[in-house]
Amino acid sequence: MILFLFIVIITALVLEKISLSLPTRNVRYDIGTSAASAEQGEEFYIVTTIENRTKHNISYLRLNETIPAGILLCDGEALDFHGARGQGEHISTLFVHRHERVKRSVRAVSYTRGVHSFQKSTIHFGDFLGIKEFSCEEEPTGRILIYPRRIQSDSLKNVVGNICGEISVRSFLYEDLMLVRGYREYTGQEPLRAVSFLQSARCMQLMVKEFDHTRTPMANIILDMEFYGDFEHYFEQREAQFSVARMICESFEEQGMGYRIITNMCYPGMETRGVNVIESEGNGGFYRILDLLSVASGVAICPTEELLSFAKEHCGSEGAFLYIAQRDCEEVQKGLARHFAAGERMLHTFYGAEYAECYRVAGEPKEEGSAAGKDKEGTA
């Protein structure tokens, strides 16, 4: 009996020494998501991978993973919230065999626009006897991009549809003089407005203008991020403003209408520290614009006066203007009146405050489905 107890003690001490000498550099850790981007309310998976490349089993491993604020875990997973930024800490423990890769997937969802990056994670290793513990920190590179919220508004859809039709009609009724490609003799079938009296006088016969109709009609979306008071509801109105811009761009894409965004919003990679123009270029151009709307902050880098002046000066000869702002107020009305006289140009206004209710309804959490299982992959 004493011999057996001695053998047990010796074995435990050997295993304890092996567990304490575990080379943590041979343990690979990674955390990321199953998708690079997602819609608000769309489920995705947070995927954690632990790979034990050592010759020994890891009898105790505890993960302290920081989940970005704005990401919610499904399946009833518990989070310990900490810090002023509201980030949550997900804690889990597991046993990993030698030369084994463990992959764990947890369902998650987000209702917050922007880039959500995973922060520093801590891996705790325990000894065989459970007496000592040592740890190491990992800096994951996983991130996910959440798009502006899709909102359902029949009035918005109808207004944008009418704008598309109006732009197309005006492009044929009021030709841009810059699009004249030549002149030809009058045949008697052309409308009087097509006659060029200057060329007719030079040629001593009636001459009509020929226009280039291959040019796509253009819509100018003025996205103004200036703050116009009502701080209590500012965040919701600002996010609704981004959602309105997203839905308008989507509608123009569906109609095949060319458009550009003239904005003072702050976003990564902007060309100037003032007014920037983002063109719709087709061939995936909408997704580039969608990405910019997702990562942009709610800060205006130049005043509204400079934005409207730029739009009128550089984009005033074609298409319609769609002005999108946080809310309607006297300051906004005065600015628009100075640059867009009544009847001078097609001008349509959209305000985040008007669509705040649609934004709120679209963000109501859906019923959660059944819990998703966690999978574990082993490699010999």
CSV table of C-alpha atoms in Angstrom, one decimal:
chain,number,residue,atom,x,y,z
A,1,MET,CA,0.0,0.0,0.0
A,2,ILE,CA,2.8,2.4,0.9
A,3,LEU,CA,4.6,1.4,-2.4
A,4,PHE,CA,1.4,2.2,-4.4
A,5,LEU,CA,1.0,5.5,-2.7
A,6,PHE,CA,4.7,6.3,-3.4
A,7,ILE,CA,4.2,5.5,-7.1
A,8,VAL,CA,1.1,7.7,-7.3
A,9,ILE,CA,3.0,10.6,-5.6
A,10,ILE,CA,6.0,10.3,-8.0
A,11,THR,CA,3.7,10.1,-11.0
A,12,ALA,CA,1.8,13.2,-9.9
A,13,LEU,CA,5.0,15.1,-9.4
A,14,VAL,CA,6.3,14.1,-12.8
A,15,LEU,CA,3.0,15.2,-14.5
A,16,GLU,CA,3.1,18.4,-12.4
A,17,LYS,CA,6.6,19.2,-13.7
A,18,ILE,CA,5.6,18.5,-17.3
A,19,SER,CA,2.6,20.7,-17.1
A,20,LEU,CA,4.6,23.6,-15.6
A,21,SER,CA,7.2,23.3,-18.4
A,22,LEU,CA,4.6,23.6,-21.2
A,23,PRO,CA,6.0,25.8,-23.9
A,24,THR,CA,3.2,28.3,-24.4
A,25,ARG,CA,4.7,29.5,-27.7
A,26,ASN,CA,3.7,26.2,-29.3
A,27,VAL,CA,0.0,26.9,-28.4
A,28,ARG,CA,-1.7,28.8,-31.3
A,29,TYR,CA,-4.7,30.9,-30.6
A,30,ASP,CA,-7.0,32.8,-32.9
A,31,ILE,CA,-10.4,34.5,-32.7
A,32,GLY,CA,-12.4,35.9,-35.6
A,33,THR,CA,-15.8,35.7,-37.3
A,34,SER,CA,-17.4,33.5,-39.9
A,35,ALA,CA,-18.0,36.5,-42.2
A,36,ALA,CA,-16.1,39.7,-42.9
A,37,SER,CA,-19.3,41.8,-42.9
A,38,ALA,CA,-22.9,41.4,-41.9
A,39,GLU,CA,-26.2,43.2,-41.8
A,40,GLN,CA,-27.6,44.5,-38.5
A,41,GLY,CA,-29.6,41.7,-36.9
A,42,GLU,CA,-27.9,39.0,-39.2
A,43,GLU,CA,-26.4,36.2,-37.2
A,44,PHE,CA,-22.8,35.2,-37.6
A,45,TYR,CA,-20.4,33.0,-35.7
A,46,ILE,CA,-17.5,34.0,-33.4
A,47,VAL,CA,-14.9,31.3,-34.1
A,48,THR,CA,-12.2,30.6,-31.6
A,49,THR,CA,-9.4,28.2,-32.5
A,50,ILE,CA,-6.9,26.7,-30.1
A,51,GLU,CA,-4.1,24.4,-31.5
A,52,ASN,CA,-1.8,22.5,-29.2
A,53,ARG,CA,1.4,21.8,-31.0
A,54,THR,CA,3.2,20.3,-28.0
A,55,LYS,CA,3.8,16.7,-27.1
A,56,HIS,CA,1.8,17.0,-23.9
A,57,ASN,CA,-1.9,17.3,-23.0
A,58,ILE,CA,-3.1,20.6,-21.6
A,59,SER,CA,-5.2,19.5,-18.6
A,60,TYR,CA,-6.5,23.0,-17.8
A,61,LEU,CA,-6.8,26.0,-20.1
A,62,ARG,CA,-9.0,29.1,-19.4
A,63,LEU,CA,-9.8,31.7,-22.1
A,64,ASN,CA,-10.6,35.3,-21.2
A,65,GLU,CA,-11.8,36.7,-24.5
A,66,THR,CA,-12.8,40.4,-24.8
A,67,ILE,CA,-15.9,40.7,-27.0
A,68,PRO,CA,-16.3,44.1,-28.7
A,69,ALA,CA,-19.1,46.4,-27.4
A,70,GLY,CA,-22.0,46.1,-29.8
A,71,ILE,CA,-21.8,42.4,-30.3
A,72,LEU,CA,-24.3,40.2,-28.5
A,73,LEU,CA,-23.9,36.5,-28.0
A,74,CYS,CA,-26.8,34.2,-28.6
A,75,ASP,CA,-27.5,30.8,-27.1
A,76,GLY,CA,-27.6,32.2,-23.6
A,77,GLU,CA,-23.8,32.7,-23.4
A,78,ALA,CA,-22.9,34.7,-20.4
A,79,LEU,CA,-20.7,37.8,-20.5
A,80,ASP,CA,-19.0,39.7,-17.7
A,81,PHE,CA,-19.2,43.3,-18.7
A,82,HIS,CA,-16.4,45.7,-17.7
A,83,GLY,CA,-14.8,49.0,-18.5
A,84,ALA,CA,-16.3,52.3,-19.5
A,85,ARG,CA,-16.7,51.1,-23.1
A,86,GLY,CA,-19.1,48.3,-22.2
A,87,GLN,CA,-16.9,45.5,-23.6
A,88,GLY,CA,-17.8,42.0,-22.4
A,89,GLU,CA,-15.5,39.3,-21.3
A,90,HIS,CA,-16.3,35.7,-22.4
A,91,ILE,CA,-14.7,33.1,-20.1
A,92,SER,CA,-14.5,29.4,-21.0
A,93,THR,CA,-12.3,26.4,-19.9
A,94,LEU,CA,-11.3,23.3,-21.9
A,95,PHE,CA,-9.0,20.3,-22.0
A,96,VAL,CA,-6.8,20.0,-25.1
A,97,HIS,CA,-5.0,16.8,-26.1
A,98,ARG,CA,-1.5,16.9,-27.6
A,99,HIS,CA,-1.4,17.8,-31.3
A,100,GLU,CA,-5.0,18.7,-31.3
A,101,ARG,CA,-6.9,21.6,-32.7
A,102,VAL,CA,-10.0,22.7,-30.9
A,103,LYS,CA,-12.5,25.0,-32.8
A,104,ARG,CA,-15.4,26.5,-31.0
A,105,SER,CA,-18.2,28.5,-32.6
A,106,VAL,CA,-20.6,30.8,-30.8
A,107,ARG,CA,-23.6,32.5,-32.5
A,108,ALA,CA,-23.6,36.3,-32.3
A,109,VAL,CA,-25.4,39.3,-33.6
A,110,SER,CA,-24.9,43.0,-33.8
A,111,TYR,CA,-27.3,46.0,-34.1
A,112,THR,CA,-24.5,48.6,-34.1
A,113,ARG,CA,-23.0,50.1,-37.3
A,114,GLY,CA,-19.2,50.2,-37.7
A,115,VAL,CA,-16.1,48.1,-37.4
A,116,HIS,CA,-16.0,45.8,-34.4
A,117,SER,CA,-12.4,44.6,-33.6
A,118,PHE,CA,-11.5,41.9,-31.1
A,119,GLN,CA,-9.2,43.1,-28.3
A,120,LYS,CA,-6.5,41.4,-26.3
A,121,SER,CA,-7.3,37.9,-25.0
A,122,THR,CA,-5.7,36.2,-22.1
A,123,ILE,CA,-4.9,32.4,-22.0
A,124,HIS,CA,-4.5,30.9,-18.6
A,125,PHE,CA,-2.7,27.5,-18.2
A,126,GLY,CA,-3.1,25.5,-15.0
A,127,ASP,CA,-0.7,22.9,-13.6
A,128,PHE,CA,-1.7,19.2,-13.2
A,129,LEU,CA,-2.4,19.5,-9.5
A,130,GLY,CA,-4.3,22.8,-9.8
A,131,ILE,CA,-2.0,24.6,-7.5
A,132,LYS,CA,-0.3,27.0,-9.9
A,133,GLU,CA,-1.3,29.0,-12.9
A,134,PHE,CA,0.5,31.0,-15.5
A,135,SER,CA,-0.9,33.0,-18.4
A,136,CYS,CA,0.0,34.7,-21.7
A,137,GLU,CA,-1.7,37.4,-23.8
A,138,GLU,CA,-2.6,37.3,-27.5
A,139,GLU,CA,-3.5,40.2,-29.8
A,140,PRO,CA,-6.1,38.9,-32.3
A,141,THR,CA,-6.6,40.5,-35.6
A,142,GLY,CA,-10.2,39.4,-36.1
A,143,ARG,CA,-12.8,42.1,-37.0
A,144,ILE,CA,-16.3,42.4,-38.6
A,145,LEU,CA,-17.9,45.2,-40.4
A,146,ILE,CA,-21.6,45.9,-39.7
A,147,TYR,CA,-23.5,47.8,-42.4
A,148,PRO,CA,-26.0,50.7,-41.8
A,149,ARG,CA,-29.4,49.3,-40.8
A,150,ARG,CA,-31.8,48.5,-43.6
A,151,ILE,CA,-35.1,50.3,-42.9
A,152,GLN,CA,-38.6,49.6,-44.4
A,153,SER,CA,-40.3,52.8,-45.5
A,154,ASP,CA,-42.8,52.8,-48.4
A,155,SER,CA,-42.8,56.6,-48.4
A,156,LEU,CA,-39.0,56.7,-48.9
A,157,LYS,CA,-39.2,54.1,-51.6
A,158,ASN,CA,-41.9,56.0,-53.5
A,159,VAL,CA,-40.1,59.3,-53.2
A,160,VAL,CA,-36.9,57.9,-54.6
A,161,GLY,CA,-38.7,56.1,-57.4
A,162,ASN,CA,-40.4,59.4,-58.4
A,163,ILE,CA,-37.0,61.1,-58.3
A,164,CYS,CA,-35.5,58.5,-60.7
A,165,GLY,CA,-38.4,59.1,-63.1
A,166,GLU,CA,-38.1,62.8,-62.9
A,167,ILE,CA,-34.4,62.8,-63.5
A,168,SER,CA,-34.8,60.6,-66.6
A,169,VAL,CA,-37.6,62.8,-68.0
A,170,ARG,CA,-35.7,66.0,-67.4
A,171,SER,CA,-32.6,64.6,-69.1
A,172,PHE,CA,-34.5,64.5,-72.4
A,173,LEU,CA,-36.6,67.6,-71.9
A,174,TYR,CA,-33.8,69.9,-70.9
A,175,GLU,CA,-30.6,68.8,-72.6
A,176,ASP,CA,-27.3,70.0,-71.2
A,177,LEU,CA,-25.6,72.3,-73.7
A,178,MET,CA,-22.3,70.7,-72.8
A,179,LEU,CA,-23.6,67.5,-74.3
A,180,VAL,CA,-24.1,68.9,-77.9
A,181,ARG,CA,-22.0,66.8,-80.2
A,182,GLY,CA,-22.7,68.5,-83.5
A,183,TYR,CA,-25.2,70.1,-85.9
A,184,ARG,CA,-27.2,68.9,-88.9
A,185,GLU,CA,-29.9,70.3,-91.3
A,186,TYR,CA,-33.4,70.8,-90.1
A,187,THR,CA,-35.8,68.1,-91.5
A,188,GLY,CA,-39.1,69.5,-90.2
A,189,GLN,CA,-39.5,66.8,-87.5
A,190,GLU,CA,-37.3,68.3,-84.8
A,191,PRO,CA,-38.8,70.5,-82.0
A,192,LEU,CA,-38.2,74.2,-82.2
A,193,ARG,CA,-36.0,74.1,-79.1
A,194,ALA,CA,-33.5,71.9,-81.0
A,195,VAL,CA,-32.9,74.7,-83.5
A,196,SER,CA,-29.5,76.5,-83.2
A,197,PHE,CA,-30.2,80.0,-84.4
A,198,LEU,CA,-26.5,80.9,-84.3
A,199,GLN,CA,-25.5,78.1,-86.6
A,200,SER,CA,-28.6,78.7,-88.8
A,201,ALA,CA,-27.5,82.3,-89.3
A,202,ARG,CA,-24.0,81.2,-90.3
A,203,CYS,CA,-25.1,78.5,-92.7
A,204,MET,CA,-28.1,80.5,-94.1
A,205,GLN,CA,-30.4,77.6,-93.4
A,206,LEU,CA,-32.1,76.0,-90.4
A,207,MET,CA,-29.6,73.9,-88.4
A,208,VAL,CA,-30.5,71.7,-85.4
A,209,LYS,CA,-28.4,70.5,-82.5
A,210,GLU,CA,-27.5,66.9,-82.0
A,211,PHE,CA,-27.2,65.7,-78.4
A,212,ASP,CA,-25.3,62.8,-76.9
A,213,HIS,CA,-28.0,60.8,-75.0
A,214,THR,CA,-25.5,58.0,-74.0
A,215,ARG,CA,-24.5,59.9,-70.9
A,216,THR,CA,-26.2,58.5,-67.7
A,217,PRO,CA,-28.4,60.9,-65.8
A,218,MET,CA,-26.8,61.8,-62.5
A,219,ALA,CA,-28.2,62.3,-59.0
A,220,ASN,CA,-26.2,64.3,-56.4
A,221,ILE,CA,-26.6,63.1,-52.8
A,222,ILE,CA,-25.5,65.7,-50.3
A,223,LEU,CA,-24.8,63.9,-47.1
A,224,ASP,CA,-24.4,66.6,-44.3
A,225,MET,CA,-23.1,65.3,-41.0
A,226,GLU,CA,-23.3,68.7,-39.2
A,227,PHE,CA,-24.9,68.6,-35.7
A,228,TYR,CA,-28.2,70.4,-35.5
A,229,GLY,CA,-29.1,70.1,-31.9
A,230,ASP,CA,-31.5,67.7,-30.1
A,231,PHE,CA,-28.6,65.9,-28.4
A,232,GLU,CA,-31.0,63.6,-26.6
A,233,HIS,CA,-32.1,61.9,-29.9
A,234,TYR,CA,-28.9,62.7,-31.8
A,235,PHE,CA,-27.4,59.2,-32.0
A,236,GLU,CA,-30.6,57.7,-33.3
A,237,GLN,CA,-31.2,60.4,-35.8
A,238,ARG,CA,-27.6,60.2,-37.1
A,239,GLU,CA,-27.8,56.5,-37.5
A,240,ALA,CA,-31.2,56.8,-39.3
A,241,GLN,CA,-29.4,59.4,-41.5
A,242,PHE,CA,-26.9,56.8,-42.6
A,243,SER,CA,-29.7,54.2,-43.1
A,244,VAL,CA,-31.5,56.7,-45.4
A,245,ALA,CA,-28.4,57.3,-47.4
A,246,ARG,CA,-27.9,53.5,-47.8
A,247,MET,CA,-31.4,52.9,-48.9
A,248,ILE,CA,-31.3,55.8,-51.5
A,249,CYS,CA,-28.1,54.4,-53.0
A,250,GLU,CA,-29.6,50.9,-53.1
A,251,SER,CA,-32.7,52.3,-55.0
A,252,PHE,CA,-30.5,54.1,-57.5
A,253,GLU,CA,-28.5,50.9,-58.1
A,254,GLU,CA,-31.7,49.0,-58.7
A,255,GLN,CA,-32.9,51.7,-61.2
A,256,GLY,CA,-29.6,51.8,-62.9
A,257,MET,CA,-29.3,55.5,-62.0
A,258,GLY,CA,-25.9,57.1,-61.8
A,259,TYR,CA,-25.2,59.0,-58.5
A,260,ARG,CA,-22.5,60.6,-56.5
A,261,ILE,CA,-22.2,61.4,-52.7
A,262,ILE,CA,-21.0,64.9,-51.8
A,263,THR,CA,-20.3,64.8,-48.1
A,264,ASN,CA,-18.4,66.3,-45.2
A,265,MET,CA,-18.4,63.1,-43.2
A,266,CYS,CA,-15.1,61.7,-41.8
A,267,TYR,CA,-14.0,58.3,-43.0
A,268,PRO,CA,-10.8,56.4,-43.5
A,269,GLY,CA,-9.0,57.1,-46.8
A,270,MET,CA,-10.8,60.4,-47.6
A,271,GLU,CA,-9.0,62.5,-50.1
A,272,THR,CA,-9.3,65.9,-48.4
A,273,ARG,CA,-10.0,67.3,-45.0
A,274,GLY,CA,-13.1,69.1,-46.4
A,275,VAL,CA,-15.7,68.2,-48.9
A,276,ASN,CA,-15.3,64.8,-50.6
A,277,VAL,CA,-17.1,63.3,-53.6
A,278,ILE,CA,-17.7,59.6,-53.8
A,279,GLU,CA,-18.7,58.4,-57.3
A,280,SER,CA,-20.8,55.3,-58.0
A,281,GLU,CA,-18.7,53.5,-60.5
A,282,GLY,CA,-20.5,50.2,-61.0
A,283,ASN,CA,-18.8,46.8,-60.9
A,284,GLY,CA,-19.1,46.6,-57.1
A,285,GLY,CA,-18.9,50.4,-56.6
A,286,PHE,CA,-22.0,50.2,-54.4
A,287,TYR,CA,-20.3,47.9,-51.9
A,288,ARG,CA,-17.4,50.3,-51.7
A,289,ILE,CA,-19.8,53.1,-50.9
A,290,LEU,CA,-21.6,50.8,-48.4
A,291,ASP,CA,-18.3,50.1,-46.7
A,292,LEU,CA,-17.6,53.8,-46.4
A,293,LEU,CA,-21.0,54.5,-44.9
A,294,SER,CA,-20.3,51.7,-42.4
A,295,VAL,CA,-16.9,52.9,-41.2
A,296,ALA,CA,-17.7,56.7,-41.3
A,297,SER,CA,-18.0,58.6,-38.0
A,298,GLY,CA,-20.7,61.0,-37.3
A,299,VAL,CA,-18.3,64.0,-37.3
A,300,ALA,CA,-18.5,66.8,-39.9
A,301,ILE,CA,-15.0,67.9,-41.1
A,302,CYS,CA,-16.3,71.1,-42.6
A,303,PRO,CA,-19.4,73.3,-42.1
A,304,THR,CA,-22.6,73.0,-44.1
A,305,GLU,CA,-22.1,76.3,-45.8
A,306,GLU,CA,-18.9,75.0,-47.4
A,307,LEU,CA,-20.6,71.7,-48.4
A,308,LEU,CA,-23.5,73.4,-50.1
A,309,SER,CA,-21.3,75.9,-51.8
A,310,PHE,CA,-19.1,73.1,-53.2
A,311,ALA,CA,-22.2,71.1,-54.4
A,312,LYS,CA,-23.7,74.1,-56.3
A,313,GLU,CA,-20.4,75.2,-57.9
A,314,HIS,CA,-19.0,71.8,-59.0
A,315,CYS,CA,-22.1,69.7,-59.5
A,316,GLY,CA,-24.8,72.2,-60.3
A,317,SER,CA,-25.2,71.6,-64.1
A,318,GLU,CA,-26.8,68.2,-64.1
A,319,GLY,CA,-29.2,65.9,-62.3
A,320,ALA,CA,-31.1,66.4,-59.1
A,321,PHE,CA,-29.9,67.1,-55.5
A,322,LEU,CA,-30.9,65.0,-52.6
A,323,TYR,CA,-30.0,66.6,-49.3
A,324,ILE,CA,-29.7,64.3,-46.2
A,325,ALA,CA,-29.2,65.7,-42.8
A,326,GLN,CA,-29.8,64.9,-39.1
A,327,ARG,CA,-32.9,67.0,-38.7
A,328,ASP,CA,-34.8,69.9,-40.1
A,329,CYS,CA,-34.3,73.3,-38.5
A,330,GLU,CA,-34.3,77.0,-39.3
A,331,GLU,CA,-30.5,76.9,-39.9
A,332,VAL,CA,-30.8,74.2,-42.5
A,333,GLN,CA,-33.7,76.0,-44.3
A,334,LYS,CA,-31.7,79.2,-44.5
A,335,GLY,CA,-28.6,77.4,-45.9
A,336,LEU,CA,-30.7,75.6,-48.6
A,337,ALA,CA,-32.5,78.8,-49.5
A,338,ARG,CA,-29.2,80.6,-50.1
A,339,HIS,CA,-27.8,78.0,-52.5
A,340,PHE,CA,-30.9,76.4,-54.0
A,341,ALA,CA,-33.5,79.0,-55.0
A,342,ALA,CA,-37.1,77.7,-55.3
A,343,GLY,CA,-37.6,76.1,-58.7
A,344,GLU,CA,-34.0,76.7,-59.8
A,345,ARG,CA,-32.9,73.1,-59.3
A,346,MET,CA,-34.5,69.8,-58.3
A,347,LEU,CA,-34.0,69.6,-54.6
A,348,HIS,CA,-35.3,66.9,-52.3
A,349,THR,CA,-34.7,66.8,-48.5
A,350,PHE,CA,-34.4,63.8,-46.2
A,351,TYR,CA,-33.9,64.0,-42.4
A,352,GLY,CA,-32.8,61.3,-40.0
A,353,ALA,CA,-35.4,62.5,-37.5
A,354,GLU,CA,-38.2,61.7,-39.9
A,355,TYR,CA,-37.1,58.1,-40.2
A,356,ALA,CA,-36.0,57.6,-36.6
A,357,GLU,CA,-39.1,55.5,-35.9
A,358,CYS,CA,-38.4,53.2,-38.9
A,359,TYR,CA,-34.9,52.9,-37.7
A,360,ARG,CA,-36.0,51.9,-34.3
A,361,VAL,CA,-38.5,49.3,-35.5
A,362,ALA,CA,-35.9,47.7,-37.9
A,363,GLY,CA,-33.6,47.3,-34.9
A,364,GLU,CA,-35.9,45.3,-32.7
A,365,PRO,CA,-34.2,41.9,-31.9
A,366,LYS,CA,-35.7,38.9,-33.6
A,367,GLU,CA,-36.6,35.7,-31.8
A,368,GLU,CA,-33.6,33.6,-31.2
A,369,GLY,CA,-33.5,30.1,-32.7
A,370,SER,CA,-32.3,26.9,-31.0
A,371,ALA,CA,-28.9,26.8,-29.5
A,372,ALA,CA,-26.1,26.0,-31.9
A,373,GLY,CA,-23.8,23.2,-31.0
A,374,LYS,CA,-20.1,23.7,-30.6
A,375,ASP,CA,-17.8,21.6,-32.6
A,376,LYS,CA,-14.5,20.1,-31.8
A,377,GLU,CA,-12.0,19.0,-34.4
A,378,GLY,CA,-9.0,16.8,-33.5
A,379,THR,CA,-6.0,16.1,-35.5
A,380,ALA,CA,-3.5,13.4,-34.7
